[in-house]
GROMACS .gro file of C-alpha atoms in nm:
model
  466
    1MET     CA    1  11.953   5.517  24.548
    2ASN     CA    2  12.172   5.307  24.785
    3LYS     CA    3  12.380   5.455  25.062
    4MET     CA    4  12.709   5.445  24.870
    5LYS     CA    5  12.554   5.628  24.574
    6ARG     CA    6  12.408   5.884  24.813
    7THR     CA    7  12.751   5.935  24.962
    8ILE     CA    8  12.914   5.985  24.622
    9ALA     CA    9  12.629   6.219  24.519
   10GLY     CA   10  12.675   6.413  24.840
   11LEU     CA   11  13.043   6.464  24.765
   12SER     CA   12  12.959   6.585  24.415
   13LEU     CA   13  12.691   6.820  24.550
   14CYS     CA   14  12.941   6.970  24.790
   15GLY     CA   15  13.181   7.040  24.507
   16GLY     CA   16  12.900   7.211  24.317
   17ILE     CA   17  12.816   7.432  24.613
   18LEU     CA   18  13.177   7.546  24.637
   19ALA     CA   19  13.162   7.663  24.277
   20LEU     CA   20  12.854   7.883  24.332
   21PRO     CA   21  12.925   8.262  24.339
   22GLY     CA   22  12.819   8.479  24.627
   23CYS     CA   23  12.873   8.217  24.902
   24SER     CA   24  13.076   8.333  25.194
   25GLU     CA   25  13.366   8.122  25.319
   26LYS     CA   26  13.185   8.062  25.644
   27GLN     CA   27  12.871   7.942  25.467
   28ILE     CA   28  13.077   7.704  25.250
   29ASP     CA   29  13.254   7.559  25.554
   30ASN     CA   30  12.921   7.503  25.728
   31GLN     CA   31  12.777   7.331  25.422
   32GLN     CA   32  13.086   7.109  25.386
   33GLN     CA   33  13.060   7.007  25.750
   34GLU     CA   34  12.695   6.921  25.707
   35ALA     CA   35  12.745   6.734  25.374
   36ALA     CA   36  13.072   6.551  25.447
   37PRO     CA   37  13.015   6.201  25.585
   38ALA     CA   38  13.198   6.080  25.889
   39VAL     CA   39  13.539   5.936  25.801
   40THR     CA   40  13.553   5.560  25.856
   41ASN     CA   41  13.715   5.255  25.701
   42ARG     CA   42  13.385   5.065  25.714
   43LEU     CA   43  13.181   5.064  25.394
   44ASP     CA   44  12.818   4.961  25.373
   45VAL     CA   45  12.758   4.704  25.099
   46PRO     CA   46  12.392   4.606  25.123
   47PRO     CA   47  12.255   4.346  24.878
   48ASP     CA   48  12.172   4.605  24.611
   49VAL     CA   49  12.534   4.729  24.610
   50VAL     CA   50  12.660   4.370  24.596
   51ASN     CA   51  12.437   4.304  24.296
   52ASN     CA   52  12.526   4.632  24.122
   53LEU     CA   53  12.901   4.585  24.159
   54GLY     CA   54  12.898   4.205  24.118
   55ILE     CA   55  13.077   4.160  24.448
   56THR     CA   56  13.194   3.810  24.540
   57TYR     CA   57  13.391   3.688  24.842
   58GLN     CA   58  13.685   3.454  24.890
   59SER     CA   59  13.802   3.313  25.223
   60ALA     CA   60  14.155   3.337  25.357
   61THR     CA   61  14.319   3.005  25.436
   62ARG     CA   62  14.631   2.896  25.613
   63GLY     CA   63  14.896   2.678  25.455
   64ARG     CA   64  15.229   2.659  25.279
   65LEU     CA   65  15.246   2.867  24.966
   66GLY     CA   66  15.335   2.674  24.655
   67VAL     CA   67  15.560   2.832  24.398
   68TRP     CA   68  15.405   2.752  24.061
   69ARG     CA   69  15.559   2.793  23.719
   70GLU     CA   70  15.340   2.880  23.422
   71VAL     CA   71  15.411   2.666  23.117
   72PRO     CA   72  15.217   2.733  22.795
   73GLY     CA   73  15.138   2.443  22.567
   74GLU     CA   74  14.863   2.249  22.393
   75LEU     CA   75  14.675   1.922  22.411
   76GLU     CA   76  14.761   1.646  22.168
   77VAL     CA   77  14.649   1.292  22.101
   78PRO     CA   78  14.958   1.076  22.166
   79GLU     CA   79  15.114   0.914  21.861
   80SER     CA   80  15.022   0.569  21.995
   81HIS     CA   81  14.653   0.667  21.974
   82ARG     CA   82  14.660   0.793  21.615
   83TRP     CA   83  14.603   0.560  21.323
   84THR     CA   84  14.641   0.626  20.953
   85LEU     CA   85  14.450   0.345  20.781
   86ARG     CA   86  14.564   0.256  20.430
   87ALA     CA   87  14.435   0.050  20.140
   88PRO     CA   88  14.579  -0.304  20.185
   89ALA     CA   89  14.587  -0.360  19.807
   90ARG     CA   90  14.498  -0.183  19.486
   91ALA     CA   91  14.122  -0.157  19.506
   92ARG     CA   92  13.813   0.048  19.433
   93ILE     CA   93  13.656   0.216  19.736
   94LEU     CA   94  13.293   0.109  19.764
   95SER     CA   95  13.202   0.296  20.085
   96VAL     CA   96  13.365   0.504  20.357
   97VAL     CA   97  13.230   0.656  20.679
   98PRO     CA   98  13.196   1.038  20.701
   99ARG     CA   99  13.449   1.260  20.870
  100TRP     CA  100  13.408   1.334  21.245
  101GLN     CA  101  13.205   1.020  21.300
  102ALA     CA  102  13.266   0.847  21.633
  103VAL     CA  103  13.336   0.476  21.588
  104GLU     CA  104  13.376   0.176  21.815
  105GLU     CA  105  13.662  -0.069  21.804
  106GLY     CA  106  13.619  -0.315  21.517
  107ALA     CA  107  13.361  -0.104  21.332
  108VAL     CA  108  13.380  -0.115  20.949
  109LEU     CA  109  13.518   0.218  20.828
  110ALA     CA  110  13.551   0.142  20.456
  111THR     CA  111  13.481  -0.140  20.210
  112LEU     CA  112  13.689  -0.203  19.898
  113ALA     CA  113  13.675  -0.433  19.596
  114SER     CA  114  14.009  -0.580  19.491
  115PRO     CA  115  14.112  -0.868  19.259
  116GLU     CA  116  14.387  -0.943  19.509
  117VAL     CA  117  14.127  -1.119  19.723
  118GLN     CA  118  14.045  -1.371  19.450
  119ARG     CA  119  14.413  -1.425  19.367
  120THR     CA  120  14.493  -1.498  19.729
  121GLN     CA  121  14.196  -1.732  19.764
  122SER     CA  122  14.311  -1.923  19.454
  123ALA     CA  123  14.662  -1.947  19.595
  124ILE     CA  124  14.520  -2.084  19.922
  125ALA     CA  125  14.313  -2.345  19.735
  126LEU     CA  126  14.614  -2.454  19.526
  127ALA     CA  127  14.836  -2.476  19.834
  128GLU     CA  128  14.574  -2.685  20.014
  129ARG     CA  129  14.544  -2.928  19.723
  130THR     CA  130  14.923  -2.954  19.706
  131LEU     CA  131  14.932  -3.019  20.079
  132GLU     CA  132  14.665  -3.287  20.048
  133ARG     CA  133  14.853  -3.466  19.768
  134ALA     CA  134  15.185  -3.443  19.952
  135THR     CA  135  15.024  -3.574  20.269
  136ASN     CA  136  14.882  -3.876  20.082
  137GLU     CA  137  15.219  -3.944  19.922
  138VAL     CA  138  15.388  -3.929  20.260
  139ALA     CA  139  15.138  -4.179  20.399
  140ALA     CA  140  15.192  -4.417  20.103
  141ALA     CA  141  15.569  -4.388  20.127
  142ARG     CA  142  15.553  -4.467  20.498
  143GLU     CA  143  15.351  -4.781  20.424
  144ARG     CA  144  15.612  -4.895  20.165
  145LEU     CA  145  15.883  -4.820  20.414
  146ALA     CA  146  15.714  -5.036  20.676
  147GLU     CA  147  15.684  -5.322  20.425
  148SER     CA  148  16.047  -5.274  20.327
  149GLU     CA  149  16.152  -5.305  20.690
  150ILE     CA  150  15.970  -5.638  20.712
  151HIS     CA  151  16.128  -5.757  20.386
  152LEU     CA  152  16.474  -5.655  20.508
  153GLY     CA  153  16.419  -5.848  20.828
  154GLU     CA  154  16.323  -6.160  20.632
  155ALA     CA  155  16.629  -6.120  20.407
  156LYS     CA  156  16.853  -6.095  20.712
  157ALA     CA  157  16.695  -6.409  20.861
  158PHE     CA  158  16.740  -6.601  20.533
  159GLU     CA  159  17.105  -6.490  20.517
  160GLN     CA  160  17.166  -6.601  20.873
  161ALA     CA  161  17.006  -6.943  20.807
  162SER     CA  162  17.215  -6.989  20.491
  163ARG     CA  163  17.535  -6.906  20.677
  164LYS     CA  164  17.443  -7.142  20.959
  165ARG     CA  165  17.383  -7.427  20.712
  166LEU     CA  166  17.719  -7.359  20.545
  167ASP     CA  167  17.899  -7.355  20.879
  168GLU     CA  168  17.741  -7.692  20.973
  169LEU     CA  169  17.853  -7.854  20.645
  170ILE     CA  170  18.206  -7.724  20.685
  171ALA     CA  171  18.221  -7.860  21.042
  172LEU     CA  172  18.107  -8.207  20.928
  173ASP     CA  173  18.365  -8.206  20.653
  174GLU     CA  174  18.641  -8.117  20.898
  175GLU     CA  175  18.533  -8.387  21.144
  176GLY     CA  176  18.611  -8.660  20.888
  177ASN     CA  177  18.277  -8.691  20.725
  178PRO     CA  178  18.364  -8.586  20.375
  179LEU     CA  179  18.078  -8.425  20.183
  180PRO     CA  180  18.039  -8.398  19.814
  181ALA     CA  181  18.191  -8.078  19.678
  182ARG     CA  182  17.866  -8.008  19.501
  183GLU     CA  183  17.680  -7.979  19.830
  184LEU     CA  184  17.932  -7.731  19.974
  185ILE     CA  185  17.926  -7.525  19.657
  186GLU     CA  186  17.546  -7.514  19.668
  187ALA     CA  187  17.555  -7.398  20.032
  188ARG     CA  188  17.805  -7.127  19.947
  189ARG     CA  189  17.584  -7.014  19.656
  190ASN     CA  190  17.281  -6.990  19.886
  191VAL     CA  191  17.477  -6.772  20.130
  192THR     CA  192  17.584  -6.539  19.848
  193GLU     CA  193  17.228  -6.508  19.717
  194ALA     CA  194  17.093  -6.445  20.069
  195SER     CA  195  17.354  -6.173  20.128
  196LYS     CA  196  17.265  -6.010  19.798
  197ALA     CA  197  16.894  -6.026  19.883
  198ARG     CA  198  16.961  -5.868  20.223
  199LEU     CA  199  17.167  -5.594  20.062
  200ASP     CA  200  16.900  -5.525  19.798
  201ALA     CA  201  16.636  -5.506  20.071
  202ALA     CA  202  16.852  -5.261  20.270
  203VAL     CA  203  16.907  -5.045  19.961
  204ALA     CA  204  16.533  -5.045  19.888
  205ARG     CA  205  16.464  -4.956  20.250
  206ASP     CA  206  16.710  -4.664  20.232
  207ASP     CA  207  16.548  -4.538  19.912
  208LEU     CA  208  16.210  -4.546  20.079
  209VAL     CA  209  16.346  -4.358  20.379
  210SER     CA  210  16.470  -4.085  20.142
  211ARG     CA  211  16.136  -4.087  19.961
  212VAL     CA  212  15.945  -4.046  20.287
  213ALA     CA  213  16.172  -3.755  20.385
  214GLN     CA  214  16.126  -3.594  20.042
  215LYS     CA  215  15.750  -3.627  20.052
  216GLN     CA  216  15.743  -3.497  20.408
  217LEU     CA  217  15.945  -3.194  20.296
  218GLU     CA  218  15.699  -3.132  20.013
  219ALA     CA  219  15.410  -3.161  20.257
  220ASP     CA  220  15.576  -2.916  20.497
  221GLN     CA  221  15.638  -2.672  20.212
  222ALA     CA  222  15.275  -2.701  20.105
  223ARG     CA  223  15.162  -2.641  20.463
  224LEU     CA  224  15.383  -2.334  20.485
  225ALA     CA  225  15.239  -2.212  20.157
  226VAL     CA  226  14.887  -2.249  20.296
  227ASN     CA  227  14.982  -2.055  20.611
  228GLU     CA  228  15.158  -1.788  20.408
  229GLN     CA  229  14.863  -1.732  20.180
  230MET     CA  230  14.623  -1.742  20.475
  231ASN     CA  231  14.828  -1.475  20.652
  232ALA     CA  232  14.834  -1.270  20.333
  233LEU     CA  233  14.455  -1.284  20.322
  234ALA     CA  234  14.443  -1.196  20.693
  235VAL     CA  235  14.649  -0.883  20.621
  236LEU     CA  236  14.419  -0.789  20.334
  237THR     CA  237  14.096  -0.844  20.527
  238GLY     CA  238  14.196  -0.758  20.883
  239VAL     CA  239  14.058  -1.096  21.000
  240SER     CA  240  14.293  -1.331  21.187
  241ALA     CA  241  14.419  -1.645  21.012
  242GLU     CA  242  14.250  -1.861  21.276
  243GLU     CA  243  13.914  -1.701  21.203
  244LEU     CA  244  13.968  -1.735  20.829
  245GLY     CA  245  14.028  -2.109  20.871
  246ALA     CA  246  13.717  -2.162  21.085
  247ASP     CA  247  13.452  -2.391  20.935
  248THR     CA  248  13.110  -2.259  20.836
  249PRO     CA  249  12.809  -2.439  20.686
  250ARG     CA  250  12.945  -2.342  20.342
  251GLY     CA  251  13.303  -2.445  20.415
  252PRO     CA  252  13.605  -2.250  20.541
  253ARG     CA  253  13.533  -1.887  20.609
  254TRP     CA  254  13.804  -1.762  20.374
  255ARG     CA  255  13.608  -1.892  20.076
  256ASP     CA  256  13.315  -1.656  20.151
  257ILE     CA  257  13.516  -1.333  20.150
  258GLU     CA  258  13.435  -1.112  19.851
  259LYS     CA  259  13.537  -0.760  19.962
  260LEU     CA  260  13.804  -0.597  20.170
  261THR     CA  261  13.711  -0.404  20.483
  262ILE     CA  262  13.902  -0.147  20.686
  263ARG     CA  263  13.807  -0.168  21.052
  264ALA     CA  264  13.865   0.068  21.345
  265PRO     CA  265  14.168  -0.044  21.550
  266ALA     CA  266  14.015   0.120  21.860
  267ALA     CA  267  13.728   0.342  21.964
  268GLY     CA  268  13.782   0.694  21.836
  269VAL     CA  269  13.684   0.964  21.588
  270VAL     CA  270  13.746   0.980  21.214
  271VAL     CA  271  13.941   1.305  21.184
  272GLU     CA  272  14.058   1.290  20.823
  273LEU     CA  273  13.941   1.141  20.492
  274THR     CA  274  14.192   1.118  20.206
  275ALA     CA  275  13.988   0.905  19.965
  276ALA     CA  276  13.626   0.911  19.854
  277GLN     CA  277  13.375   0.654  19.742
  278GLY     CA  278  13.439   0.536  19.385
  279GLU     CA  279  13.810   0.620  19.382
  280ILE     CA  280  14.074   0.362  19.299
  281ALA     CA  281  14.343   0.350  19.566
  282ASP     CA  282  14.682   0.190  19.522
  283ALA     CA  283  14.822  -0.040  19.788
  284GLY     CA  284  14.940   0.165  20.086
  285THR     CA  285  14.738   0.475  19.993
  286PRO     CA  286  14.598   0.651  20.305
  287VAL     CA  287  14.219   0.628  20.319
  288LEU     CA  288  14.132   0.784  20.657
  289GLN     CA  289  14.274   0.876  20.995
  290VAL     CA  290  14.133   0.784  21.336
  291PHE     CA  291  14.218   0.947  21.671
  292ASP     CA  292  14.139   0.798  22.011
  293THR     CA  293  14.081   1.110  22.223
  294ARG     CA  294  14.002   0.934  22.552
  295GLU     CA  295  14.351   1.014  22.673
  296LEU     CA  296  14.545   1.325  22.570
  297ARG     CA  297  14.890   1.461  22.635
  298PHE     CA  298  14.972   1.810  22.752
  299ARG     CA  299  15.288   1.922  22.574
  300GLY     CA  300  15.444   2.237  22.712
  301HIS     CA  301  15.739   2.441  22.595
  302LEU     CA  302  16.015   2.598  22.803
  303PRO     CA  303  16.326   2.795  22.710
  304GLU     CA  304  16.630   2.571  22.712
  305GLY     CA  305  16.770   2.773  23.003
  306ASP     CA  306  16.493   2.629  23.224
  307GLN     CA  307  16.596   2.270  23.160
  308GLY     CA  308  16.607   2.087  23.493
  309SER     CA  309  16.375   2.326  23.675
  310LEU     CA  310  16.077   2.089  23.642
  311ALA     CA  311  16.093   1.733  23.775
  312ALA     CA  312  15.892   1.424  23.686
  313GLY     CA  313  15.595   1.373  23.918
  314SER     CA  314  15.550   1.743  23.998
  315PRO     CA  315  15.181   1.838  24.045
  316VAL     CA  316  15.031   2.016  23.744
  317ARG     CA  317  14.707   2.211  23.711
  318LEU     CA  318  14.586   2.270  23.356
  319GLU     CA  319  14.364   2.569  23.285
  320PHE     CA  320  14.182   2.616  22.955
  321PRO     CA  321  14.072   2.924  22.760
  322SER     CA  322  13.705   2.834  22.807
  323ARG     CA  323  13.566   2.902  23.154
  324ARG     CA  324  13.316   2.621  23.099
  325LEU     CA  325  13.600   2.371  23.122
  326GLN     CA  326  13.706   2.282  23.473
  327PRO     CA  327  14.081   2.278  23.550
  328VAL     CA  328  14.245   1.936  23.535
  329ASP     CA  329  14.495   1.818  23.795
  330THR     CA  330  14.763   1.575  23.682
  331GLU     CA  331  15.139   1.531  23.721
  332LEU     CA  332  15.441   1.590  23.505
  333ALA     CA  333  15.580   1.298  23.306
  334ALA     CA  334  15.948   1.220  23.265
  335PRO     CA  335  16.132   1.500  23.082
  336ILE     CA  336  16.172   1.464  22.706
  337PRO     CA  337  16.544   1.433  22.620
  338VAL     CA  338  16.513   1.612  22.283
  339ALA     CA  339  16.500   1.991  22.238
  340ASP     CA  340  16.374   2.183  21.936
  341ALA     CA  341  16.683   2.296  21.745
  342GLY     CA  342  16.490   2.571  21.568
  343THR     CA  343  16.318   2.740  21.862
  344ARG     CA  344  16.565   2.637  22.134
  345MET     CA  345  16.278   2.513  22.346
  346VAL     CA  346  16.257   2.204  22.563
  347HIS     CA  347  15.933   2.012  22.601
  348VAL     CA  348  15.746   1.861  22.895
  349GLU     CA  349  15.446   1.627  22.899
  350ALA     CA  350  15.160   1.527  23.126
  351VAL     CA  351  14.885   1.269  23.081
  352VAL     CA  352  14.535   1.421  23.058
  353PRO     CA  353  14.232   1.187  23.097
  354ASN     CA  354  13.949   1.273  22.858
  355GLU     CA  355  13.691   0.997  22.892
  356ASP     CA  356  13.400   1.239  22.844
  357GLY     CA  357  13.554   1.390  22.530
  358ALA     CA  358  13.520   1.748  22.656
  359LEU     CA  359  13.879   1.834  22.557
  360ALA     CA  360  14.000   1.855  22.199
  361HIS     CA  361  14.325   1.781  22.021
  362GLY     CA  362  14.516   2.104  21.953
  363MET     CA  363  14.361   2.314  22.234
  364SER     CA  364  14.588   2.572  22.393
  365VAL     CA  365  14.652   2.519  22.764
  366MET     CA  366  14.824   2.706  23.042
  367ALA     CA  367  14.985   2.463  23.286
  368HIS     CA  368  15.073   2.562  23.639
  369VAL     CA  369  15.353   2.337  23.761
  370LEU     CA  370  15.441   2.322  24.130
  371VAL     CA  371  15.812   2.401  24.158
  372GLU     CA  372  15.850   2.425  24.536
  373ARG     CA  373  15.653   2.484  24.856
  374GLY     CA  374  15.703   2.747  25.127
  375ASN     CA  375  15.903   2.660  25.438
  376SER     CA  376  15.627   2.761  25.684
  377GLU     CA  377  15.253   2.806  25.697
  378GLU     CA  378  15.110   3.154  25.645
  379VAL     CA  379  14.770   3.309  25.577
  380LEU     CA  380  14.702   3.271  25.206
  381ILE     CA  381  14.455   3.475  25.002
  382PRO     CA  382  14.377   3.489  24.630
  383VAL     CA  383  14.582   3.746  24.440
  384ARG     CA  384  14.266   3.900  24.298
  385CYS     CA  385  14.155   3.996  24.649
  386VAL     CA  386  14.443   4.247  24.673
  387VAL     CA  387  14.449   4.590  24.510
  388PHE     CA  388  14.712   4.863  24.533
  389ASP     CA  389  14.625   5.222  24.618
  390GLY     CA  390  14.948   5.392  24.531
  391LEU     CA  391  15.214   5.188  24.710
  392GLU     CA  392  14.972   5.056  24.971
  393ALA     CA  393  14.830   4.703  24.932
  394ILE     CA  394  14.472   4.686  25.060
  395VAL     CA  395  14.188   4.435  25.089
  396PHE     CA  396  13.822   4.479  25.169
  397LYS     CA  397  13.749   4.244  25.457
  398ARG     CA  398  13.395   4.143  25.539
  399ASP     CA  399  13.283   4.236  25.889
  400ALA     CA  400  13.225   3.913  26.081
  401SER     CA  401  12.947   4.075  26.287
  402ASN     CA  402  12.770   4.244  25.995
  403PRO     CA  403  12.785   4.074  25.655
  404ASN     CA  404  12.662   4.394  25.486
  405VAL     CA  405  12.978   4.584  25.584
  406VAL     CA  406  13.333   4.555  25.450
  407ILE     CA  407  13.643   4.706  25.607
  408ARG     CA  408  13.914   4.864  25.398
  409THR     CA  409  14.228   4.705  25.544
  410PRO     CA  410  14.594   4.767  25.456
  411VAL     CA  411  14.792   4.442  25.443
  412GLU     CA  412  15.155   4.339  25.444
  413LEU     CA  413  15.227   4.084  25.174
  414GLY     CA  414  15.482   3.805  25.163
  415ALA     CA  415  15.572   3.563  24.885
  416ARG     CA  416  15.346   3.541  24.583
  417ALA     CA  417  15.256   3.247  24.363
  418THR     CA  418  15.044   3.227  24.049
  419ASP     CA  419  14.704   3.286  24.212
  420LEU     CA  420  14.781   3.308  24.586
  421VAL     CA  421  14.980   3.548  24.801
  422GLU     CA  422  15.101   3.528  25.161
  423VAL     CA  423  14.965   3.789  25.406
  424ILE     CA  424  15.201   3.867  25.692
  425ALA     CA  425  14.968   4.114  25.866
  426GLY     CA  426  14.612   4.242  25.824
  427VAL     CA  427  14.416   3.922  25.754
  428LEU     CA  428  14.349   3.610  25.961
  429ASP     CA  429  14.263   3.258  25.860
  430GLY     CA  430  13.891   3.237  25.775
  431ASP     CA  431  13.840   3.606  25.695
  432GLU     CA  432  13.618   3.671  25.396
  433LEU     CA  433  13.757   3.915  25.138
  434VAL     CA  434  13.603   4.093  24.841
  435ALA     CA  435  13.721   3.938  24.513
  436ASP     CA  436  13.503   4.055  24.223
  437GLY     CA  437  13.415   4.422  24.264
  438ILE     CA  438  13.730   4.515  24.457
  439HIS     CA  439  13.843   4.769  24.198
  440GLN     CA  440  13.507   4.946  24.202
  441LEU     CA  441  13.525   4.976  24.582
  442LYS     CA  442  13.878   5.111  24.561
  443GLN     CA  443  13.779   5.370  24.297
  444THR     CA  444  13.517   5.521  24.529
  445GLY     CA  445  13.799   5.641  24.753
  446LEU     CA  446  13.587   5.565  25.059
  447GLY     CA  447  13.739   5.410  25.369
  448LYS     CA  448  14.082   5.563  25.315
  449ALA     CA  449  14.234   5.716  25.626
  450PRO     CA  450  14.328   6.086  25.601
  451GLU     CA  451  14.695   6.160  25.608
  452GLY     CA  452  14.844   6.137  25.955
  453VAL     CA  453  14.562   5.936  26.114
  454HIS     CA  454  14.479   5.570  26.164
  455PHE     CA  455  14.165   5.362  26.223
  456HIS     CA  456  14.067   5.147  26.517
  457ALA     CA  457  13.886   4.815  26.490
  458ASP     CA  458  13.546   4.981  26.545
  459GLY     CA  459  13.600   5.215  26.247
  460THR     CA  460  13.682   5.527  26.453
  461TRP     CA  461  14.003   5.716  26.386
  462HIS     CA  462  14.233   5.972  26.530
  463GLY     CA  463  14.577   6.115  26.469
  464ASP     CA  464  14.881   5.893  26.475
  465HIS     CA  465  15.040   5.840  26.813
  466LYS     CA  466  15.350   6.051  26.864
   0.00000   0.00000   0.00000
């Protein structure tokens, strides 16, 4: 039996002796004096007592006390990291991954069979053939246009030569060299025919210009149709249009697609399945839901009367119900400008890294938000190192010269935060204090000074100074 137990047993034995009949008052007083231990505020706590009571120690520190506000809330996956994946077209589900499976980005989550794939492929093939024909017609029209330009140039040259010849004949006739009227008429007829030929060539050229523009428009429309159908197939398959148009040994890749696939937009976990293998899903029907839990959000709730008490960037410590989870330090995000009209609560957020996946969506959390810091440095001790005996706040301070002894010490407390309290008198920086087991030590009643006396540092006591 350890010394403390012997002391408690001795006190009990003394009480039993007092109850025995036939003992004189003098005998009882002598026995009490022999059994009563010397009064002291120093308690022996050898290793066996430490183990029995589960005693642990915390050190006093010096610093500025932070005033922390407790904010209850929960962890959530942000909306930007949640994906509801839907059937891109009416299709039969051929396969789907199981719920709670972790997936990597780009992994196939479900395969579907849909006639929409074949219809889109046919539309792409038709649009490509139309584009090819329109492109050939544009090329042919451009060749005719080039020939027409040459023909128009020749017609203009012929017209100019005819006019020049007519002008020469008229000049000779005016100079006194009369010409036969037949020759002048023939020259005028040649000019008229040359002008008509030039005009016909210009009209033909203009028609060809319009034809080239028309064929180019048809080619552009066909090209747009190809791109539109390719993009439609890209939406259905989740493969980019560039990849669909890439060449393979069997031709363009889009020709080889037979089934639709739903792929993971990012690494995450499949948290919900709303369709099973063999079901027929309409276009837009939800098939599964994926959450990326590598980054969570703490979302806390405050009464609307506390709006403005917490500022963006304030330090936050998150504590979880499970003791196996270490607290997480982060900082408060910008305040959310929308309150809950039903509960009259305002909401705050903080980013919570979760690369190891130890935290889960929906977990309850208690956040400790730093509201302000003390104006001066004081000795700080954990709140759990203080216990009240009546109105007196006491601690059990470890003796620096004998680690197997603790000293019951009254303390004067200052400001208090969530888990720390200022000590104005009674404890110095670096002192070790009992944390776990403090209530058991207090319940023994040992170390308490009798009324009207006080202890010295060595554990001796005497009456208060008058």
